[in-house]
Amino acid sequence: MRSRRALVFLSCLLVLVVAGIITVRLAQGDDKPTEVARSAGESACSARKTREHCDEIHLDGRTWRYAYRPAEKATADTVLLDFGGPGLSALSGSLGLGPFLEAYPQLSKRYNFLVIEEPWVMRALPDGCDAAMSGYYLAYRDATGGGVAATKSMVDKCDLRGGGWGFDRESYGKLVKAIAQKHGSQLKGFIGHSWGATRLAYLGKDAPEWSILLRPFPVGVDSETLVRTRAQLTATLYPAVAQVTGSRIDTRSLEVTQFDQASAIVDLGYVPSEYLAAESAGVRDGSGLAQIGKLSDALWGRYGTDSLSPGNLAQFQEICAVVGPLAAQPLTITTSADALAARFAPCAGFSRNGLVASASPTTCVVTSKYDSVAPEGLARSTYGTLPGNVKFVDTDEKSHSSFAGMEACLTHVGIAN
């Protein structure tokens, strides 16, 4: 009964969390996101409503938002949970903190849980930034040949090199310590999905006693290696693409083009496994025009007609600082490799910040050979050489959004049902 109950909880978690992540990624397209409207003296938690409990703290001249969920029994022991991204709103309710804790009651009974909101959510766009993001998008979408200039304009007008859209090693580490001091808590564990592994690396020597890294980003890998490996794996998993011609559909303000199809193939890496066969077939043969449009919009964070979500800025800023520049930028987007390269185009001019992967004394790493977003080979070469008790859990789950492997990792770090 315990095993069956765990499977039921896990199934519910996977449905809710994966659906939440996909919903966040697909909630773009023609629908404009809600703007931040914060009046003088209004709290950061009130300015943009959340579906998670919201706390805030003032540090270094700005206000940071987070959720702190106490354990069932009073304790100082705390787990830092990072759903990944960058560019996702952790407190929106779509990422499933509640279902996560319900699925693993052995965690919520024993530990307080901390989830930190990314800073871009509450930051206003500089003048000209929104138009510059649109220019970047359209330069690649319309194959104008102006991608390099449009990308540089976006980097400049959106202050991507100035910091503040995403986290960095200093801001993240200081914030975690400040929140711990405020609540009198002590960080004992870390659970990070995807980019969450980078956030663990930000903690460095302050990493907690144990960590679980689900489909981790290979911290320390450069952009050339990352894009090449992802492009090769994506092409292997989704071959024989029959390229679409420009087509209008009733549900989208922009026509569906080769640009969208190439982008959609990249975004197939996030589709839940149970839907992947059907979705990928329609994307590859060009028959699923509506889904091609939705997946493309999810990859680019498009809303309205040609606007991009500011979550992109957090993604560009954090990732580019870690992986550095990509040597060549495509002129047209007709393949998944082109789409990947265009998404890393803003990294031109960035220098790698020297961040290296971190592990805890006890660490569990979940991978899948079918994961085109966080390739298994890169994860193993990154985390397999780190000191400490590092265990790898291999799964056959194709979706990068999957949380499969959690149960085995909980056992490894000493948390049994």
Coordinates of C-alpha atoms in Angstrom, one line a residue:
M1 CA 0.0 0.0 0.0
R2 CA 2.8 2.4 0.8
S3 CA 4.4 1.8 -2.6
R4 CA 1.1 2.1 -4.4
R5 CA 0.3 5.3 -2.5
A6 CA 3.7 6.8 -3.4
L7 CA 3.0 6.0 -7.0
V8 CA -0.4 7.7 -6.8
F9 CA 1.2 10.8 -5.2
L10 CA 4.0 10.8 -7.7
S11 CA 1.6 10.5 -10.7
C12 CA -0.4 13.5 -9.4
L13 CA 2.8 15.4 -8.9
L14 CA 4.0 14.7 -12.4
V15 CA 0.7 15.7 -14.0
L16 CA 0.4 18.9 -12.0
V17 CA 4.0 20.0 -12.1
V18 CA 4.6 19.1 -15.7
A19 CA 1.3 20.6 -16.7
G20 CA 2.2 23.7 -14.8
I21 CA 5.5 24.1 -16.5
I22 CA 4.0 23.5 -19.9
T23 CA 1.2 26.0 -19.1
V24 CA 3.7 28.6 -18.1
R25 CA 5.6 28.0 -21.4
L26 CA 2.5 28.0 -23.5
A27 CA 0.8 30.9 -21.8
Q28 CA 2.2 33.3 -24.4
G29 CA 1.0 33.6 -28.0
D30 CA -1.6 36.3 -28.6
D31 CA -2.3 36.8 -24.9
K32 CA -0.5 39.7 -23.2
P33 CA 0.9 38.9 -19.7
T34 CA -0.2 40.9 -16.7
E35 CA 1.9 44.1 -16.1
V36 CA 3.3 44.9 -12.7
A37 CA 1.4 47.9 -11.2
R38 CA 3.0 48.8 -7.9
S39 CA 1.9 52.0 -6.2
A40 CA 4.0 53.9 -3.7
G41 CA 4.2 52.1 -0.4
E42 CA 2.6 48.9 -1.8
S43 CA 4.3 45.7 -0.8
A44 CA 6.0 43.6 -3.5
C45 CA 3.7 40.6 -2.7
S46 CA 0.6 42.8 -3.2
A47 CA 1.8 44.4 -6.4
R48 CA 1.6 41.2 -8.3
K49 CA -0.7 38.6 -6.8
T50 CA 0.6 35.1 -6.4
R51 CA -1.0 31.7 -6.0
E52 CA 1.8 30.7 -3.5
H53 CA 2.2 32.2 -0.1
C54 CA 4.4 35.2 -0.6
D55 CA 7.0 36.7 1.8
E56 CA 9.4 39.5 1.1
I57 CA 12.7 40.8 2.3
H58 CA 14.7 44.0 1.7
L59 CA 18.3 43.6 0.8
D60 CA 20.8 45.8 -1.0
G61 CA 18.3 48.4 -1.9
R62 CA 15.6 46.2 -3.4
T63 CA 12.8 44.0 -2.4
W64 CA 12.9 40.2 -3.0
R65 CA 10.0 37.8 -3.0
Y66 CA 10.0 34.3 -1.8
A67 CA 7.8 31.5 -0.2
Y68 CA 8.7 30.0 3.1
R69 CA 6.6 26.9 4.1
P70 CA 7.3 25.7 7.7
A71 CA 7.5 22.0 8.4
E72 CA 4.7 20.3 10.2
K73 CA 6.9 20.2 13.3
A74 CA 8.9 23.2 14.3
T75 CA 12.5 22.9 13.1
A76 CA 15.3 25.1 11.8
D77 CA 16.2 22.5 9.1
T78 CA 15.3 23.9 5.7
V79 CA 15.3 22.7 2.0
L80 CA 15.8 25.2 -0.8
L81 CA 13.7 24.2 -3.8
D82 CA 14.4 25.6 -7.2
F83 CA 12.2 24.7 -10.1
G84 CA 14.7 25.9 -12.7
G85 CA 14.3 28.3 -15.5
P86 CA 15.6 31.0 -15.7
G87 CA 12.6 33.1 -16.7
L88 CA 9.9 31.3 -14.7
S89 CA 7.8 32.8 -12.0
A90 CA 8.3 30.5 -9.0
L91 CA 5.4 32.0 -7.0
S92 CA 2.8 32.0 -9.8
G93 CA 1.4 28.8 -8.6
S94 CA 1.9 27.1 -11.9
L95 CA 5.1 25.3 -10.9
G96 CA 3.3 23.3 -8.1
L97 CA 5.0 23.9 -4.7
G98 CA 1.8 22.7 -3.0
P99 CA 1.5 19.5 -5.0
F100 CA 5.2 18.9 -4.6
L101 CA 5.0 18.9 -0.8
E102 CA 1.8 16.8 -0.9
A103 CA 3.6 14.2 -3.1
Y104 CA 6.5 13.9 -0.7
P105 CA 5.1 14.2 2.9
Q106 CA 8.3 12.8 4.3
L107 CA 9.9 16.1 3.2
S108 CA 7.2 18.5 4.4
K109 CA 7.0 16.8 7.8
R110 CA 10.8 17.1 8.3
Y111 CA 11.8 20.3 6.6
N112 CA 10.8 23.9 6.1
F113 CA 10.8 24.7 2.4
L114 CA 12.1 27.8 0.7
V115 CA 11.3 28.9 -2.9
I116 CA 12.8 32.2 -4.2
E117 CA 11.1 34.3 -6.9
E118 CA 13.4 35.5 -9.8
P119 CA 14.1 39.2 -9.7
W120 CA 12.8 39.9 -13.3
V121 CA 9.2 39.4 -12.2
M122 CA 9.1 42.8 -10.3
R123 CA 11.5 44.8 -12.5
A124 CA 10.2 47.4 -14.9
L125 CA 11.5 47.4 -18.5
P126 CA 13.8 50.2 -19.5
D127 CA 12.7 52.6 -22.2
G128 CA 13.1 51.0 -25.6
C129 CA 13.7 47.5 -24.2
D130 CA 10.3 46.1 -25.3
A131 CA 10.8 47.3 -28.9
A132 CA 14.3 46.0 -28.9
M133 CA 13.2 42.5 -27.9
S134 CA 10.6 42.6 -30.7
G135 CA 13.3 43.7 -33.1
Y136 CA 15.5 40.7 -32.1
Y137 CA 12.6 38.3 -32.5
L138 CA 11.5 39.7 -35.9
A139 CA 15.1 39.9 -37.3
Y140 CA 15.3 36.1 -36.9
R141 CA 11.7 35.3 -37.7
D142 CA 11.6 37.3 -40.9
A143 CA 15.2 36.4 -41.9
T144 CA 16.1 40.0 -42.5
G145 CA 19.8 39.3 -42.0
G146 CA 19.9 41.9 -39.2
G147 CA 20.0 39.4 -36.3
V148 CA 23.4 40.5 -35.1
A149 CA 22.5 44.2 -35.0
A150 CA 19.1 43.6 -33.5
T151 CA 20.5 41.3 -30.8
K152 CA 23.1 43.9 -29.9
S153 CA 20.4 46.6 -29.6
M154 CA 18.4 44.4 -27.3
V155 CA 21.4 43.6 -25.1
D156 CA 22.1 47.4 -24.8
K157 CA 18.6 48.8 -24.4
C158 CA 17.6 46.1 -21.9
D159 CA 20.8 46.4 -19.9
L160 CA 21.5 42.7 -20.1
R161 CA 25.1 43.2 -19.0
G162 CA 24.1 45.4 -16.1
G163 CA 22.6 42.6 -14.0
G164 CA 19.3 42.5 -12.1
W165 CA 17.1 40.4 -14.4
G166 CA 18.3 37.1 -13.1
F167 CA 20.5 35.9 -10.2
D168 CA 24.2 35.7 -10.0
R169 CA 26.5 34.0 -7.5
E170 CA 26.7 37.1 -5.2
S171 CA 23.0 38.1 -5.2
Y172 CA 21.7 34.5 -4.8
G173 CA 24.1 33.5 -2.0
K174 CA 23.5 36.7 0.0
L175 CA 19.7 36.4 -0.4
V176 CA 19.7 32.8 0.8
K177 CA 21.7 33.7 3.9
A178 CA 19.5 36.8 4.6
I179 CA 16.3 34.7 4.4
A180 CA 17.8 32.0 6.6
Q181 CA 18.7 34.7 9.2
K182 CA 15.3 36.2 9.1
H183 CA 13.6 32.9 9.8
G184 CA 16.2 31.4 12.1
S185 CA 16.6 28.5 9.7
Q186 CA 19.5 26.4 8.6
L187 CA 19.9 25.1 5.0
K188 CA 20.1 21.3 5.1
G189 CA 19.1 20.2 1.6
F190 CA 18.7 21.4 -2.0
I191 CA 16.3 20.2 -4.7
G192 CA 16.9 21.7 -8.1
H193 CA 15.4 21.0 -11.5
S194 CA 17.4 21.9 -14.6
W195 CA 18.9 25.4 -14.1
G196 CA 18.5 24.8 -10.4
A197 CA 21.9 23.1 -10.6
T198 CA 23.3 26.5 -11.5
R199 CA 21.7 28.0 -8.4
L200 CA 23.4 25.3 -6.3
A201 CA 26.7 26.3 -7.9
Y202 CA 26.0 29.8 -6.8
L203 CA 26.1 28.6 -3.2
G204 CA 29.5 26.9 -3.8
K205 CA 31.2 26.1 -0.5
D206 CA 27.9 26.9 1.3
A207 CA 26.1 24.0 -0.4
P208 CA 24.0 22.1 2.1
E209 CA 24.5 18.5 3.4
W210 CA 22.5 16.9 0.5
S211 CA 21.3 17.8 -2.9
I212 CA 19.0 16.3 -5.6
L213 CA 19.6 17.6 -9.1
L214 CA 16.9 16.6 -11.6
R215 CA 18.1 16.8 -15.3
P216 CA 20.7 19.3 -14.3
F217 CA 22.2 22.0 -16.5
P218 CA 25.9 21.1 -17.0
V219 CA 27.5 24.0 -15.2
G220 CA 30.9 24.8 -16.6
V221 CA 30.1 23.8 -20.2
D222 CA 30.6 26.5 -22.8
S223 CA 27.9 27.7 -25.3
E224 CA 29.6 26.0 -28.3
T225 CA 29.6 22.6 -26.6
L226 CA 26.1 23.0 -25.2
V227 CA 24.5 24.2 -28.5
R228 CA 26.3 21.6 -30.6
T229 CA 25.4 18.7 -28.3
R230 CA 21.7 19.8 -27.9
A231 CA 21.4 20.3 -31.7
Q232 CA 22.8 16.8 -32.5
L233 CA 20.6 15.1 -29.9
T234 CA 17.5 17.0 -31.1
A235 CA 18.1 16.1 -34.7
T236 CA 18.6 12.4 -33.7
L237 CA 15.4 12.3 -31.6
Y238 CA 13.2 14.2 -34.2
P239 CA 14.5 13.3 -37.7
A240 CA 12.9 13.6 -41.1
V241 CA 11.3 17.0 -40.9
A242 CA 9.0 18.0 -43.8
Q243 CA 9.4 21.7 -43.8
V244 CA 6.2 23.8 -43.7
T245 CA 5.4 26.7 -46.0
G246 CA 3.9 29.9 -44.5
S247 CA 0.4 29.1 -43.4
R248 CA -2.3 31.2 -41.7
I249 CA -4.4 29.7 -38.9
D250 CA -7.4 31.2 -37.1
T251 CA -5.9 30.9 -33.6
R252 CA -2.7 32.8 -34.2
S253 CA -2.0 36.4 -35.3
L254 CA 1.2 35.4 -37.1
E255 CA 1.4 32.8 -39.9
V256 CA 3.1 29.5 -39.1
T257 CA 6.5 29.3 -40.9
Q258 CA 9.7 27.3 -41.0
F259 CA 11.0 29.5 -38.2
D260 CA 8.1 28.3 -36.0
Q261 CA 8.6 24.6 -37.0
A262 CA 12.3 24.7 -36.2
S263 CA 11.6 26.5 -32.9
A264 CA 8.8 24.0 -32.1
I265 CA 11.2 21.0 -32.6
V266 CA 13.5 22.5 -30.0
D267 CA 10.6 23.0 -27.6
L268 CA 9.5 19.4 -28.0
G269 CA 12.0 18.6 -25.3
Y270 CA 9.6 20.0 -22.7
V271 CA 6.5 18.1 -23.8
P272 CA 5.2 15.4 -21.4
S273 CA 6.2 12.0 -22.5
E274 CA 2.6 10.7 -22.8
Y275 CA 1.9 13.4 -25.4
L276 CA 5.2 13.5 -27.2
A277 CA 4.6 10.9 -29.9
A278 CA 1.5 12.6 -31.2
E279 CA 2.9 16.1 -30.8
S280 CA 6.2 15.4 -32.5
A281 CA 4.5 13.7 -35.4
G282 CA 2.4 16.8 -36.2
V283 CA 5.4 19.1 -35.8
R284 CA 7.7 17.0 -38.0
D285 CA 5.3 16.4 -40.8
G286 CA 3.9 19.9 -40.7
S287 CA 0.3 18.9 -40.1
G288 CA 0.0 20.2 -36.5
L289 CA 0.1 23.9 -37.4
A290 CA -1.6 25.1 -34.2
Q291 CA 0.8 23.1 -32.0
I292 CA 3.8 24.3 -34.0
G293 CA 2.7 27.8 -33.3
K294 CA 2.2 27.2 -29.6
L295 CA 5.5 25.5 -29.1
S296 CA 7.3 28.2 -31.0
D297 CA 5.7 30.9 -28.9
A298 CA 6.7 29.0 -25.8
L299 CA 10.3 28.8 -26.8
W300 CA 10.5 32.5 -27.6
G301 CA 8.1 33.7 -24.9
R302 CA 6.1 35.5 -27.5
Y303 CA 2.8 37.4 -26.7
G304 CA 0.6 39.9 -28.5
T305 CA 1.9 40.0 -32.1
D306 CA 5.7 40.2 -31.8
S307 CA 6.4 41.1 -28.2
L308 CA 8.6 38.9 -25.9
S309 CA 8.1 38.1 -22.2
P310 CA 10.7 39.9 -20.0
G311 CA 11.4 36.4 -18.6
N312 CA 13.6 36.1 -21.7
L313 CA 15.9 38.8 -20.2
A314 CA 16.5 36.7 -17.1
Q315 CA 17.2 33.7 -19.3
F316 CA 19.7 35.5 -21.5
Q317 CA 21.4 37.3 -18.6
E318 CA 22.0 34.2 -16.4
I319 CA 22.8 31.7 -19.1
C320 CA 25.1 34.0 -21.1
A321 CA 27.1 34.8 -18.0
V322 CA 27.7 31.1 -17.4
V323 CA 28.2 29.7 -20.9
G324 CA 29.8 32.7 -22.7
P325 CA 29.5 33.7 -26.4
L326 CA 28.6 31.7 -29.4
A327 CA 31.0 32.1 -32.3
A328 CA 28.4 32.3 -35.2
Q329 CA 24.9 33.5 -35.4
P330 CA 22.5 32.2 -38.1
L331 CA 21.0 34.5 -40.7
T332 CA 17.9 32.4 -41.2
I333 CA 16.0 29.9 -39.0
T334 CA 15.2 26.7 -40.9
T335 CA 16.5 24.0 -38.6
S336 CA 16.4 23.2 -34.9
A337 CA 20.2 23.9 -34.8
D338 CA 19.5 27.4 -36.2
A339 CA 16.8 28.1 -33.6
L340 CA 19.1 27.0 -30.7
A341 CA 21.9 29.2 -32.0
A342 CA 19.5 32.2 -32.3
R343 CA 18.4 31.7 -28.7
F344 CA 22.1 32.0 -27.6
A345 CA 22.8 34.9 -29.9
P346 CA 22.5 37.5 -27.0
C347 CA 25.6 35.9 -25.5
A348 CA 27.8 37.6 -28.0
G349 CA 30.1 39.9 -26.1
F350 CA 29.6 38.2 -22.8
S351 CA 32.5 36.7 -20.9
R352 CA 32.1 33.5 -19.0
N353 CA 32.0 34.2 -15.2
G354 CA 34.1 31.1 -14.3
L355 CA 31.2 29.3 -12.5
V356 CA 31.9 25.6 -11.9
A357 CA 29.5 22.9 -10.8
S358 CA 29.0 22.2 -7.1
A359 CA 27.8 19.2 -5.2
S360 CA 26.9 18.4 -1.6
P361 CA 28.6 15.8 0.5
T362 CA 25.7 13.6 -0.6
T363 CA 24.2 14.3 -4.1
C364 CA 21.8 12.5 -6.4
V365 CA 21.7 13.3 -10.1
V366 CA 18.8 12.3 -12.4
T367 CA 19.4 12.0 -16.1
S368 CA 17.9 10.6 -19.3
K369 CA 19.5 9.7 -22.6
Y370 CA 16.4 11.1 -24.3
D371 CA 16.7 14.6 -22.7
S372 CA 17.5 17.1 -25.5
V373 CA 17.5 20.1 -23.1
A374 CA 20.0 18.7 -20.5
P375 CA 21.9 16.0 -22.4
E376 CA 22.9 13.0 -20.3
G377 CA 26.5 12.9 -21.5
L378 CA 27.1 16.5 -20.4
A379 CA 25.5 15.9 -17.0
R380 CA 27.7 12.8 -16.4
S381 CA 30.9 14.5 -17.5
T382 CA 30.0 17.5 -15.3
Y383 CA 28.8 15.8 -12.1
G384 CA 30.5 12.4 -12.3
T385 CA 33.9 13.9 -11.5
L386 CA 32.8 15.9 -8.4
P387 CA 34.0 14.8 -4.9
G388 CA 31.5 13.3 -2.5
N389 CA 28.9 10.7 -2.6
V390 CA 27.4 11.3 -6.0
K391 CA 24.7 8.8 -7.3
F392 CA 23.3 8.9 -10.8
V393 CA 19.7 7.8 -11.4
D394 CA 18.9 7.0 -15.1
T395 CA 15.3 7.2 -16.4
D396 CA 13.7 6.6 -19.8
E397 CA 11.5 9.7 -19.5
K398 CA 11.8 11.8 -22.6
S399 CA 10.4 15.0 -21.2
H400 CA 12.9 17.5 -19.7
S401 CA 10.0 18.6 -17.5
S402 CA 9.7 15.2 -15.8
F403 CA 10.4 14.8 -12.1
A404 CA 10.8 11.0 -12.4
G405 CA 13.7 9.7 -10.3
M406 CA 12.8 11.7 -7.1
E407 CA 12.0 8.6 -5.1
A408 CA 15.3 6.9 -5.7
C409 CA 17.1 10.1 -4.9
L410 CA 15.3 10.6 -1.7
T411 CA 16.4 7.2 -0.6
H412 CA 20.0 8.0 -1.6
V413 CA 20.1 11.2 0.5
G414 CA 18.6 9.3 3.5
I415 CA 14.9 10.4 3.4
A416 CA 12.7 7.3 3.4
N417 CA 8.9 7.1 3.5

